[in-house]
PDB file of C-alpha atoms in Angstrom:
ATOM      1  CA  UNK M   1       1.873  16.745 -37.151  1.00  0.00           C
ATOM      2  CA  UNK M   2       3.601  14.496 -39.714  1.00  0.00           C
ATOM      3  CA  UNK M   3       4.520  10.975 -37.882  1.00  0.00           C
ATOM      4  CA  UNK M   4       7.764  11.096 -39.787  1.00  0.00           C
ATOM      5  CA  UNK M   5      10.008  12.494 -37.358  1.00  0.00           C
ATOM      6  CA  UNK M   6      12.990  13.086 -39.772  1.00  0.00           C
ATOM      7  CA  UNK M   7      10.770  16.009 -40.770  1.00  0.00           C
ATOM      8  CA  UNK M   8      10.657  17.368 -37.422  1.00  0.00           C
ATOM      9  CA  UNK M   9      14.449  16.007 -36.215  1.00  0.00           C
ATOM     10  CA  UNK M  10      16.738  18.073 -33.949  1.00  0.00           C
ATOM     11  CA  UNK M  11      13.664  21.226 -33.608  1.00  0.00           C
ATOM     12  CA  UNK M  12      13.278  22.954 -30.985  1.00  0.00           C
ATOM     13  CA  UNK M  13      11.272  20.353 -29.413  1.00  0.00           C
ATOM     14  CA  UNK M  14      13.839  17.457 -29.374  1.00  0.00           C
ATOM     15  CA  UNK M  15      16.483  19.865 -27.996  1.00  0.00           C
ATOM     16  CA  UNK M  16      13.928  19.712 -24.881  1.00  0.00           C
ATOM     17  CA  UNK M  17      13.303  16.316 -24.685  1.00  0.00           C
ATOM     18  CA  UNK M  18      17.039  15.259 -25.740  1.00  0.00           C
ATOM     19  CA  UNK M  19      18.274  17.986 -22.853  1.00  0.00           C
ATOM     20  CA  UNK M  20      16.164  16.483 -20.139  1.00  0.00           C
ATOM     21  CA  UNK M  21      16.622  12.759 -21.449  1.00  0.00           C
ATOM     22  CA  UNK M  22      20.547  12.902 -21.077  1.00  0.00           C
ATOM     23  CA  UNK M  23      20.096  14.403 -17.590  1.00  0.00           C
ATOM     24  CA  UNK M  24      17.957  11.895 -16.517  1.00  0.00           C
ATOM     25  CA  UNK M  25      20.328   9.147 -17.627  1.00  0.00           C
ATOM     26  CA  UNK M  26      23.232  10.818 -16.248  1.00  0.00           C
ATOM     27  CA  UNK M  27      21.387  10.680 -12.834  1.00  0.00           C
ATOM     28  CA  UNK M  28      20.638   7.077 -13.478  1.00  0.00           C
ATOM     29  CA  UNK M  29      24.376   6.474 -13.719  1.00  0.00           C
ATOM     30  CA  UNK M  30      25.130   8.065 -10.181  1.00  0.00           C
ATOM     31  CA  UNK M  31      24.329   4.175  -8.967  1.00  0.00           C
ATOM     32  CA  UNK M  32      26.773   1.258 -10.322  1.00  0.00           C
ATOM     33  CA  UNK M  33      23.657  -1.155 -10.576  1.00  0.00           C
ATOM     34  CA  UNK M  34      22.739  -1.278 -14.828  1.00  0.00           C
ATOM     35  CA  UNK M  35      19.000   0.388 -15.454  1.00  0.00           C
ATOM     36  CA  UNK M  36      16.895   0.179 -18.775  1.00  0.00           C
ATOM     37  CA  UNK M  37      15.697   2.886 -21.172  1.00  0.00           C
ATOM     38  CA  UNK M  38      12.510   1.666 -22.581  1.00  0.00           C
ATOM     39  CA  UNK M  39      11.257   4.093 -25.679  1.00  0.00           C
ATOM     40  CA  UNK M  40       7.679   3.548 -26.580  1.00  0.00           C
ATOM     41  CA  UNK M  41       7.995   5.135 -29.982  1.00  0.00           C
ATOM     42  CA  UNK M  42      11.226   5.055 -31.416  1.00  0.00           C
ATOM     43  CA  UNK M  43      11.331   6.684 -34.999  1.00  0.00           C
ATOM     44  CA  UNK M  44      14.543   5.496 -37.250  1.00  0.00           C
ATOM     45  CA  UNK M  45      17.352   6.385 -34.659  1.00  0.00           C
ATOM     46  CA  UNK M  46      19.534   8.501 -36.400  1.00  0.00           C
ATOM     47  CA  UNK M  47      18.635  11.094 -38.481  1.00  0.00           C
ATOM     48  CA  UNK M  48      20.670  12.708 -41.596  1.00  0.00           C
ATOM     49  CA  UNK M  49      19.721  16.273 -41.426  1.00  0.00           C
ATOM     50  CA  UNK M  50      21.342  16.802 -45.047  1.00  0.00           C
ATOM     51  CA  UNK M  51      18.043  14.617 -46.521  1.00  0.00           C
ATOM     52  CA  UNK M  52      15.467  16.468 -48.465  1.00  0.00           C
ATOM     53  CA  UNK M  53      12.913  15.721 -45.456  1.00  0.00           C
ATOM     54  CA  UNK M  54      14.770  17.531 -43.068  1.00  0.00           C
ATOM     55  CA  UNK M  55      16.246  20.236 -45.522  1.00  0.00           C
ATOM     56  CA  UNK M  56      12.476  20.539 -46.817  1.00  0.00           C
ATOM     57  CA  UNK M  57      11.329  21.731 -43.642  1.00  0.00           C
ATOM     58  CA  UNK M  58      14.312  22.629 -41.760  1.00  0.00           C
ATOM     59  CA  UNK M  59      13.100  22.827 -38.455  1.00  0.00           C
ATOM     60  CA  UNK M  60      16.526  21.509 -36.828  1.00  0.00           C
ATOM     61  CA  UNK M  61      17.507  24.883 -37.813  1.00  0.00           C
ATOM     62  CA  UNK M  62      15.711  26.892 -35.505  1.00  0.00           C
ATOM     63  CA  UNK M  63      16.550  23.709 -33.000  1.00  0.00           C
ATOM     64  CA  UNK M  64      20.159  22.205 -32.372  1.00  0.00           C
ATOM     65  CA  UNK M  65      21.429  24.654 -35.414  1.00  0.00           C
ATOM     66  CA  UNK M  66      21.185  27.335 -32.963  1.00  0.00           C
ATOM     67  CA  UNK M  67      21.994  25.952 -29.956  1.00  0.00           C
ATOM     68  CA  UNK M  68      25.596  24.308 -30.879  1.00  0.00           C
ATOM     69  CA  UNK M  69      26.371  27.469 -32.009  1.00  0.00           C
ATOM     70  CA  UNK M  70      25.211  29.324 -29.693  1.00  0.00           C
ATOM     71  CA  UNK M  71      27.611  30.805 -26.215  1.00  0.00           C
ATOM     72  CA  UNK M  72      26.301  28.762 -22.886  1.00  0.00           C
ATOM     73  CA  UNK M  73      27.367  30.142 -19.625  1.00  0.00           C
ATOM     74  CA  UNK M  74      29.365  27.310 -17.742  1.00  0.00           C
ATOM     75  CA  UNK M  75      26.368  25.798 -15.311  1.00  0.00           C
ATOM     76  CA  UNK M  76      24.144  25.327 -18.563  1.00  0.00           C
ATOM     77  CA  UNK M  77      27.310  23.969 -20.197  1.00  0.00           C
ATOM     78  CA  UNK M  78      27.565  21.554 -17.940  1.00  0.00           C
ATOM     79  CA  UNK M  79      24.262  19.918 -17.982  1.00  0.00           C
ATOM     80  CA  UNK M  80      24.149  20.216 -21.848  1.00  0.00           C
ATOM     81  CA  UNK M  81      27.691  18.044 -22.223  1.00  0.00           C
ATOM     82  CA  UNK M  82      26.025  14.702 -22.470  1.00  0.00           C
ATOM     83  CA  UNK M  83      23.571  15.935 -24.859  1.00  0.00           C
ATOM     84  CA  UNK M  84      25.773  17.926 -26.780  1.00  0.00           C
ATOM     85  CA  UNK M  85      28.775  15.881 -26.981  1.00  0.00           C
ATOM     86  CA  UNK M  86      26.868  12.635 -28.345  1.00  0.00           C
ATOM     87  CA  UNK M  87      25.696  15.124 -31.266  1.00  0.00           C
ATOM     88  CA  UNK M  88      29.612  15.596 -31.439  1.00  0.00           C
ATOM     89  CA  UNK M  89      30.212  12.171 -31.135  1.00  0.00           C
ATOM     90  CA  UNK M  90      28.058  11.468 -34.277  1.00  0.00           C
ATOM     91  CA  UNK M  91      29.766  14.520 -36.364  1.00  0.00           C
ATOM     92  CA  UNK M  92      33.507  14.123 -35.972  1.00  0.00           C
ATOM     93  CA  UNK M  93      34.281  16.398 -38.862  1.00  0.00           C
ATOM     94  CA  UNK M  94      32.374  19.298 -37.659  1.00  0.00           C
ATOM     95  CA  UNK M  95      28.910  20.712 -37.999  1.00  0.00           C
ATOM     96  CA  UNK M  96      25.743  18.852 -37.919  1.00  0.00           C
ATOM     97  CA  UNK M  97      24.953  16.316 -40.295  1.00  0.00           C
ATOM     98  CA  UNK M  98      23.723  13.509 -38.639  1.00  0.00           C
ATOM     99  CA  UNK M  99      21.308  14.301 -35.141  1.00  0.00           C
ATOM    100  CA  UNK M 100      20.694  11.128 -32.617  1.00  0.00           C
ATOM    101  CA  UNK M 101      16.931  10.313 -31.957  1.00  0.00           C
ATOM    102  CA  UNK M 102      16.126   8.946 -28.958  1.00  0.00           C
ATOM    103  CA  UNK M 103      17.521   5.643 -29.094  1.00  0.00           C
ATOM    104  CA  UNK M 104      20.525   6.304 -30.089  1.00  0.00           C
ATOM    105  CA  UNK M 105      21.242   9.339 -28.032  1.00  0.00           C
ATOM    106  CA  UNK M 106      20.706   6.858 -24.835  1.00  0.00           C
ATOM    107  CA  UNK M 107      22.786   3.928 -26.307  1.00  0.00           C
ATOM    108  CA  UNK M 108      25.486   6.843 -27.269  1.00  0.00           C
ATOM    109  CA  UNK M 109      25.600   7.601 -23.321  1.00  0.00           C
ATOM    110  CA  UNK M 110      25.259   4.276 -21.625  1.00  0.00           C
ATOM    111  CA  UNK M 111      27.650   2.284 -20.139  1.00  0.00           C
ATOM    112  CA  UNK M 112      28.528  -1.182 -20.949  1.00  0.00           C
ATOM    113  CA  UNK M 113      25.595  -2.401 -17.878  1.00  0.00           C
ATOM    114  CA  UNK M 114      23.071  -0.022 -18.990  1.00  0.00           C
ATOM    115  CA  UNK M 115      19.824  -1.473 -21.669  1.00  0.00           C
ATOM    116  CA  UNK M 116      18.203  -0.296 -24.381  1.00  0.00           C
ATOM    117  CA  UNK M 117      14.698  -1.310 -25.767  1.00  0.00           C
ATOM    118  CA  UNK M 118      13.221   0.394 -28.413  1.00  0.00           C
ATOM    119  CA  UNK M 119       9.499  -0.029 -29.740  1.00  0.00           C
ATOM    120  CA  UNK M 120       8.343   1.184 -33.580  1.00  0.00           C
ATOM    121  CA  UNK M 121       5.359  -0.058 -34.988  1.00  0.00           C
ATOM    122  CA  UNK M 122       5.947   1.541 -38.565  1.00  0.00           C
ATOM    123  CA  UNK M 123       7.354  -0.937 -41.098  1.00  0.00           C
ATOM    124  CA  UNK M 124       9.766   1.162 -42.982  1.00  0.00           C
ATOM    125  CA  UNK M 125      11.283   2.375 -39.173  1.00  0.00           C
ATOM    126  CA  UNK M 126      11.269  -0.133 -37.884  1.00  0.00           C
ATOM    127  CA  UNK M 127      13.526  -1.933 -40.430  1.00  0.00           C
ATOM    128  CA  UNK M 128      15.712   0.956 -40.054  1.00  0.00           C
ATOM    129  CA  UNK M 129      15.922   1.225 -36.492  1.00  0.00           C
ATOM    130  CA  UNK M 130      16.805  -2.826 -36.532  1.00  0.00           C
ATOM    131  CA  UNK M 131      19.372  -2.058 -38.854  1.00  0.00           C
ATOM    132  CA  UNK M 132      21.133   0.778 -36.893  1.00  0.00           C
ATOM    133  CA  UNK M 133      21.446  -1.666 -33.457  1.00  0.00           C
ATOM    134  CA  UNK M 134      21.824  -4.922 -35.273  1.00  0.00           C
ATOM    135  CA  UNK M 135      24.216  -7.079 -33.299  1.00  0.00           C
ATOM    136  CA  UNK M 136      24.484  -4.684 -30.352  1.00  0.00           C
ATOM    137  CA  UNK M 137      23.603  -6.974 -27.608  1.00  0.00           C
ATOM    138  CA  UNK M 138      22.984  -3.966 -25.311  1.00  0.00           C
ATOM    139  CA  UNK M 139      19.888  -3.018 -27.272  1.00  0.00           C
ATOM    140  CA  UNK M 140      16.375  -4.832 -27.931  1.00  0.00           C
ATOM    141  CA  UNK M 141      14.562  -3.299 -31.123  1.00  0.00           C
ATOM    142  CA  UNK M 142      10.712  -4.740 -31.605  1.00  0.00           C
ATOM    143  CA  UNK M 143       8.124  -4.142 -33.982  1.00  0.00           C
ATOM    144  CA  UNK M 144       5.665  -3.159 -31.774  1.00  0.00           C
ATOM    145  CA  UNK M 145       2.880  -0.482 -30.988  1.00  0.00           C
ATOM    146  CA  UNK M 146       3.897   1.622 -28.017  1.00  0.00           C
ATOM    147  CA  UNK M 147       1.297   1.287 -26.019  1.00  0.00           C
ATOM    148  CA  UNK M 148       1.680  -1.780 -25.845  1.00  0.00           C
ATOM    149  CA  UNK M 149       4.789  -1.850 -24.528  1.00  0.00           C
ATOM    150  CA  UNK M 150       4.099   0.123 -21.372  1.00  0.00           C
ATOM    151  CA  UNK M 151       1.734  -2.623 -20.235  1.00  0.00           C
ATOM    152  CA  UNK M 152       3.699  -5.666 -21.686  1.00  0.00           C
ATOM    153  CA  UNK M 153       7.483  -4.554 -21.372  1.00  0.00           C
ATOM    154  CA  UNK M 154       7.215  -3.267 -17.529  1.00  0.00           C
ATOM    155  CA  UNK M 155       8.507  -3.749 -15.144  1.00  0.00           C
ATOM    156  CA  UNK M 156      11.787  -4.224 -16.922  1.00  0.00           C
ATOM    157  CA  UNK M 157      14.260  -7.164 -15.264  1.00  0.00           C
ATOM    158  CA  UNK M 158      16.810  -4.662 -14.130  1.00  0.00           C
ATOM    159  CA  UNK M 159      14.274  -3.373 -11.729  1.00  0.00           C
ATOM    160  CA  UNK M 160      15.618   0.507 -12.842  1.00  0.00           C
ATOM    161  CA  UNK M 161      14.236   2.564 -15.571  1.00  0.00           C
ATOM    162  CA  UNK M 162      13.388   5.575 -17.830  1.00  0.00           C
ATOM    163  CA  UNK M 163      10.335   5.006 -19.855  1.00  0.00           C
ATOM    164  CA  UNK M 164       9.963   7.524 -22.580  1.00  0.00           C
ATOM    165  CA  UNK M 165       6.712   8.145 -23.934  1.00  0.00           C
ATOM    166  CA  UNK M 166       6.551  10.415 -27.377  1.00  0.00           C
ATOM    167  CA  UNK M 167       3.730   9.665 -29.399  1.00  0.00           C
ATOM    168  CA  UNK M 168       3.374  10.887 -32.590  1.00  0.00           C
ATOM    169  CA  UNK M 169      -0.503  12.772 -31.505  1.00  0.00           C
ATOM    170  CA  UNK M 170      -1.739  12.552 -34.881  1.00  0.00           C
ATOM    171  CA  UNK M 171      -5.129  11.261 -33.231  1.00  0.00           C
ATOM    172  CA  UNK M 172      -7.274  13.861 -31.310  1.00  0.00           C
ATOM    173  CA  UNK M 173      -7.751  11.463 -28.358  1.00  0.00           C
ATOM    174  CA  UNK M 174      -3.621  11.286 -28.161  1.00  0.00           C
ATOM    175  CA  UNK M 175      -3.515  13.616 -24.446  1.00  0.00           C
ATOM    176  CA  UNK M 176      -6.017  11.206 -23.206  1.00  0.00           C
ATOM    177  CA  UNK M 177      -4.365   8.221 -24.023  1.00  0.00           C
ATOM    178  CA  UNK M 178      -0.925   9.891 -22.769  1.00  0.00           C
ATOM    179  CA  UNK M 179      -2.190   9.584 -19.358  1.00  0.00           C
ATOM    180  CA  UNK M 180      -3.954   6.501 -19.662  1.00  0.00           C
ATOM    181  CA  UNK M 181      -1.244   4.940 -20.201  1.00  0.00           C
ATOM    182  CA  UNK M 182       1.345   6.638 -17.557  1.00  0.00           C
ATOM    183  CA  UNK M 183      -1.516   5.211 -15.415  1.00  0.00           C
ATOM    184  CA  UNK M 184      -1.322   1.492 -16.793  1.00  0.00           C
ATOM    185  CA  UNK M 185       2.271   1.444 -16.772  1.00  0.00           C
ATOM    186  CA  UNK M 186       2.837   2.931 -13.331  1.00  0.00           C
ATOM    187  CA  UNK M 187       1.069   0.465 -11.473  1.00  0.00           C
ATOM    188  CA  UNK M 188       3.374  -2.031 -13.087  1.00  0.00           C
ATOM    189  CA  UNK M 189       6.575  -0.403 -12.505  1.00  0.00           C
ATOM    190  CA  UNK M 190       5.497   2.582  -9.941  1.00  0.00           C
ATOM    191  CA  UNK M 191       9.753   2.935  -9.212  1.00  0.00           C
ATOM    192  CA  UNK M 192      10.281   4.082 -12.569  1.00  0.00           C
ATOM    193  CA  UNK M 193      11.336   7.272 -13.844  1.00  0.00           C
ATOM    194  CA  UNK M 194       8.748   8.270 -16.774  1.00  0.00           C
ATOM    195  CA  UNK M 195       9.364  11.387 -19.415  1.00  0.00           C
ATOM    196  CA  UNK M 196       5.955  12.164 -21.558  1.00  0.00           C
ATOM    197  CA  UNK M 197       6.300  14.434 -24.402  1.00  0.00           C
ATOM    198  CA  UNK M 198       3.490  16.700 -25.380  1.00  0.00           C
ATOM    199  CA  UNK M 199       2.739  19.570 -27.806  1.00  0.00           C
ATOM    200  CA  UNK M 200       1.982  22.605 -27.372  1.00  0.00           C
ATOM    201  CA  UNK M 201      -0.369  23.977 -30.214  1.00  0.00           C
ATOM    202  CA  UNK M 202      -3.207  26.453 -30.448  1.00  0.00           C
ATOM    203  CA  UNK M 203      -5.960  24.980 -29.067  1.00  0.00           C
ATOM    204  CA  UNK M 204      -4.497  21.879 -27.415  1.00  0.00           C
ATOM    205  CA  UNK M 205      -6.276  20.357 -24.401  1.00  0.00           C
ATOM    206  CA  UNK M 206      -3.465  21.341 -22.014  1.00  0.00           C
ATOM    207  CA  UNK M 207      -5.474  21.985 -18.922  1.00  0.00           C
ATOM    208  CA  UNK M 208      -7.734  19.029 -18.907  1.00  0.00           C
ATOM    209  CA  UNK M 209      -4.821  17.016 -19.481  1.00  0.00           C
ATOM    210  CA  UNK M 210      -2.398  18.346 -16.573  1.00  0.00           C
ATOM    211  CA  UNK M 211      -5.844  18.069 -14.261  1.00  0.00           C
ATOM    212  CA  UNK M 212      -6.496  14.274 -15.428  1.00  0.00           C
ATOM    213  CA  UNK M 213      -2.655  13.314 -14.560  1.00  0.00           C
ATOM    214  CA  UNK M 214      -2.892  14.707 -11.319  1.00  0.00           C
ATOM    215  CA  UNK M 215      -6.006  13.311 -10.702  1.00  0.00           C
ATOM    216  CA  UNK M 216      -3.711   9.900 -10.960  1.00  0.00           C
ATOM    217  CA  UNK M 217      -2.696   8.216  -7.599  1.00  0.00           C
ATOM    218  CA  UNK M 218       1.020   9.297  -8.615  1.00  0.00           C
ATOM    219  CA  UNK M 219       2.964  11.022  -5.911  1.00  0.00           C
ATOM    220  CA  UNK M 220       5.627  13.521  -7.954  1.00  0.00           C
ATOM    221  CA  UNK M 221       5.112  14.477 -11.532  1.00  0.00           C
ATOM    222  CA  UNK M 222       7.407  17.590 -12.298  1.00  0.00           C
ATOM    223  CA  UNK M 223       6.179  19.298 -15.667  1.00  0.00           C
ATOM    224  CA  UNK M 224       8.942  21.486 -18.238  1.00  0.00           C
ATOM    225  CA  UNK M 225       7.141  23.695 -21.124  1.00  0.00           C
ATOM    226  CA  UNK M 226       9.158  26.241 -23.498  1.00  0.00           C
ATOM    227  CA  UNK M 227       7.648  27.673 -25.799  1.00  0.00           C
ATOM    228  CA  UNK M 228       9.461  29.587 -28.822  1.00  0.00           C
ATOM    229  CA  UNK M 229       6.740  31.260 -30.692  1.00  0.00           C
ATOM    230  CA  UNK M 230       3.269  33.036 -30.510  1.00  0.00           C
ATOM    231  CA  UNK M 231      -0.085  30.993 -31.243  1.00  0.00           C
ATOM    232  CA  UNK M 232      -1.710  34.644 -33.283  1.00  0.00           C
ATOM    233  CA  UNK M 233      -2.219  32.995 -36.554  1.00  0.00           C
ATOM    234  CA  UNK M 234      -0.541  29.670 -35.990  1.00  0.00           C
ATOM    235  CA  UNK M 235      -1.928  26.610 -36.550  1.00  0.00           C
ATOM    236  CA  UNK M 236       1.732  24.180 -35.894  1.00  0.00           C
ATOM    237  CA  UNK M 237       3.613  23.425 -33.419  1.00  0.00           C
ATOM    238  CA  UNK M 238       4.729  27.001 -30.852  1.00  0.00           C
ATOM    239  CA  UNK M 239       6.263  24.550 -27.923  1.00  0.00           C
ATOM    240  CA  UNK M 240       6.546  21.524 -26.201  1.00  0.00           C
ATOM    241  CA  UNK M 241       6.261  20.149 -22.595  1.00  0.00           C
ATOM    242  CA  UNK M 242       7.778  17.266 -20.787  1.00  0.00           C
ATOM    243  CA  UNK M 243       5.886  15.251 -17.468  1.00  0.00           C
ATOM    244  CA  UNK M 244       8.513  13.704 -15.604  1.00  0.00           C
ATOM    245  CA  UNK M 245       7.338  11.323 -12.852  1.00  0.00           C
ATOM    246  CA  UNK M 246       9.608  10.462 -10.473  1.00  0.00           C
ATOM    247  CA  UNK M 247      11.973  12.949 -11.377  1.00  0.00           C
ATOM    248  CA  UNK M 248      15.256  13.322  -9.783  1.00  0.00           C
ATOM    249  CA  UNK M 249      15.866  15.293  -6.801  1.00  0.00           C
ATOM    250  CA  UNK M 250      18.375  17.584  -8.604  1.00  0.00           C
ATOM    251  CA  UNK M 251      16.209  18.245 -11.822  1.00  0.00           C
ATOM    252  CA  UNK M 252      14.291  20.747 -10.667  1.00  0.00           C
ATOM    253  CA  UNK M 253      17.290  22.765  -9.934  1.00  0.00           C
ATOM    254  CA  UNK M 254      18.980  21.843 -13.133  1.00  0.00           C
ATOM    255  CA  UNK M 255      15.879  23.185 -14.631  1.00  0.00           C
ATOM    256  CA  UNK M 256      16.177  26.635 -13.052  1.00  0.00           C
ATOM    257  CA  UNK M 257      19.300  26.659 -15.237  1.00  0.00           C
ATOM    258  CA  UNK M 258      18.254  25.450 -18.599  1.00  0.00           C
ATOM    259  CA  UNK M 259      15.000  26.518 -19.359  1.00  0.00           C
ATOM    260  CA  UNK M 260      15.935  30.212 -19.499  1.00  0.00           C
ATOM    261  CA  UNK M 261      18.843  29.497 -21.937  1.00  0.00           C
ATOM    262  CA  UNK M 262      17.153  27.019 -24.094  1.00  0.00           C
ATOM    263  CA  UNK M 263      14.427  30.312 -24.242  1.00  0.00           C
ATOM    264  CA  UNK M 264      17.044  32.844 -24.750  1.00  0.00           C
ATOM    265  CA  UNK M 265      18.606  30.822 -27.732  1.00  0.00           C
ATOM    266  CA  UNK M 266      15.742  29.254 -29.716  1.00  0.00           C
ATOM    267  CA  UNK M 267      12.926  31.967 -28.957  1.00  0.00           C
ATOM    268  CA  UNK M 268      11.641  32.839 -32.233  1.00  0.00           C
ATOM    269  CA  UNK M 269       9.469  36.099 -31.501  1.00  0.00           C
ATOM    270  CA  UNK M 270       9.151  37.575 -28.675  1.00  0.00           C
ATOM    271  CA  UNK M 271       6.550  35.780 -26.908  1.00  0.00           C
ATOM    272  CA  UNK M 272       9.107  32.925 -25.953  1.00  0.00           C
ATOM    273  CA  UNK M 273       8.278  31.651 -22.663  1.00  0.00           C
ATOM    274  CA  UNK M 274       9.373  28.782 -20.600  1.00  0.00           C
ATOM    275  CA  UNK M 275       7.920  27.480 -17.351  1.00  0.00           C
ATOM    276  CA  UNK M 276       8.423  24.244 -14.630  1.00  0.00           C
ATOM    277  CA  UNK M 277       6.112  23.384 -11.926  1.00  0.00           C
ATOM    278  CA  UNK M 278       5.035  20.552  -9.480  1.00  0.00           C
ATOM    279  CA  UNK M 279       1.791  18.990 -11.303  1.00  0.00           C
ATOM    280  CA  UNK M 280       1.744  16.714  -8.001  1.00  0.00           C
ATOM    281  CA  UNK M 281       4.832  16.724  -5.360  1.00  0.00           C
ATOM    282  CA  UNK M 282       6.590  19.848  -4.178  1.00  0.00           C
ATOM    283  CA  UNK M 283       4.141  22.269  -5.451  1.00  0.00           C
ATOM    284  CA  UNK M 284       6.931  25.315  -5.799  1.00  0.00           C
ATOM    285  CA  UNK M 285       6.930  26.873  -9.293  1.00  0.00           C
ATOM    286  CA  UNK M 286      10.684  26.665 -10.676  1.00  0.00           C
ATOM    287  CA  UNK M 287      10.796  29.446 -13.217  1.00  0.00           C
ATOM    288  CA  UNK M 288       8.275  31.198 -15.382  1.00  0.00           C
ATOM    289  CA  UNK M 289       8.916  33.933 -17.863  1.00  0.00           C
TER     290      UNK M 289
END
């Protein structure tokens, strides 16, 4: 996969993790008391979909192209309005021509008690991530490896928190070092809501890794997978999966709801498939088709 996420920017795979995310803060918000968003590995922010790296590969396309256009019954509606609107938010004269990583997304939906802090370690990103928050006092941008930060940055002072963990997994050892550090960072901050990305490629170590994180001393870990495409003859990216420890009571249900429409509307063969189930917690598979 190319670390340079404006190549891969509003695919199928963000509309996942950008879906869940926006739940997840929305839940956060149910209490008055502010809470923290800390994201590991931040890209640029904000991404201009109209730049020859995303119109060179135009995966957003076959992502968020589809599903703003696409007709949502009213439940899934509902718990795609945060998500959706912020991309609305950012595109006041219609369309989409700018998509929120995210950092942005988050900041787009806080209020004014809710924290942002964002870790990139490129150069080039980073400067452009600094320049997209620069003087918002609600938002911390560092130069910084990720990794690091889950050892370093936790637990943050607000004592609430979403930790989102999206590496880039350009190194083979990437799954391993996933749950290494959802170990590390747990025992720091075990009250913390955490949201790993991973891919979902032909021949990825899916198995071994879903049976080392529940070999972890970590109560509830709720796991979301859609995939859009067959593996026959691929070699790329055919879906993506989300851990979420410490998920919400409600997200499972909320879940039930938006996997099958997110399937229906960004399947691209007929071997789309979506499924959510209890790695450690309730043990109840949610759906899988």
């Amino acid at each position: 996969m190319n670390y340079r996420h404006i190549y891969h920017a509003g695919n199928f795979a963000d509309v996942l993790k950008h879906a869940v995310l926006a739940r997840l803060i929305r839940y956060m918000q149910k209490k008055e008391g502010g809470f923290r968003v800390l994201d590991t590995h931040a890209g640029i922010g904000l991404y201009d979909l109209s730049s020859e790296e995303a119109q060179k590969t135009g995966e957003w396309l076959e992502g968020i192209g589809k599903l703003m256009e696409a007709e949502l019954g009213p439940q899934v509606s509902e718990l795609l309005e945060p998500y959706l609107s912020a991309i609305r938010e950012l595109n006041p004269e219609g369309g989409i021509r700018f998509y929120p990583g995210s950092p942005k997304l988050a900041r787009i939906l806080f209020r004014p008690q809710d924290r942002l802090s964002a870790m990139e370690l490129h150069p080039e990103d980073y400067a452009r991530l600094h320049r997209l928050f620069e003087g918002d006092h609600h938002a911390r941008i560092t130069e910084l490896d990720g990794w690091l930060a889950l050892g370093a940055h936790l637990p943050p002072k607000e004592k609430r928190g979403i930790v989102l963990v999206d590496p880039p997994f350009e190194e083979e050892d990437e799954y391993q070092r996933l749950a290494k550090g959802l170990e590390r960072a747990y025992r720091r901050f075990p009250g913390g809501t955490y949201c790993l990305w991973y891919p979902l490629k032909k021949g990825a170590p899916i198995k071994e890794f879903h049976e080392t994180l529940k070999a972890l001393d970590i109560p509830k870990m709720l796991c979301a997978e859609l995939i859009v495409r067959s593996d026959r003859g691929m070699t790329g990216l055919t879906g993506s999966g989300l851990v979420i420890v410490n998920p919400p009571f409600t997200l499972k249900d909320e879940l039930h709801q938006l996997l099958p429409a997110l399937k229906d509307h960004l399947a691209q063969d007929r071997f789309a498939s979506h499924r959510a189930f209890w790695l450690r917690g309730e043990n109840k598979t949610v759906k899988d088709d």
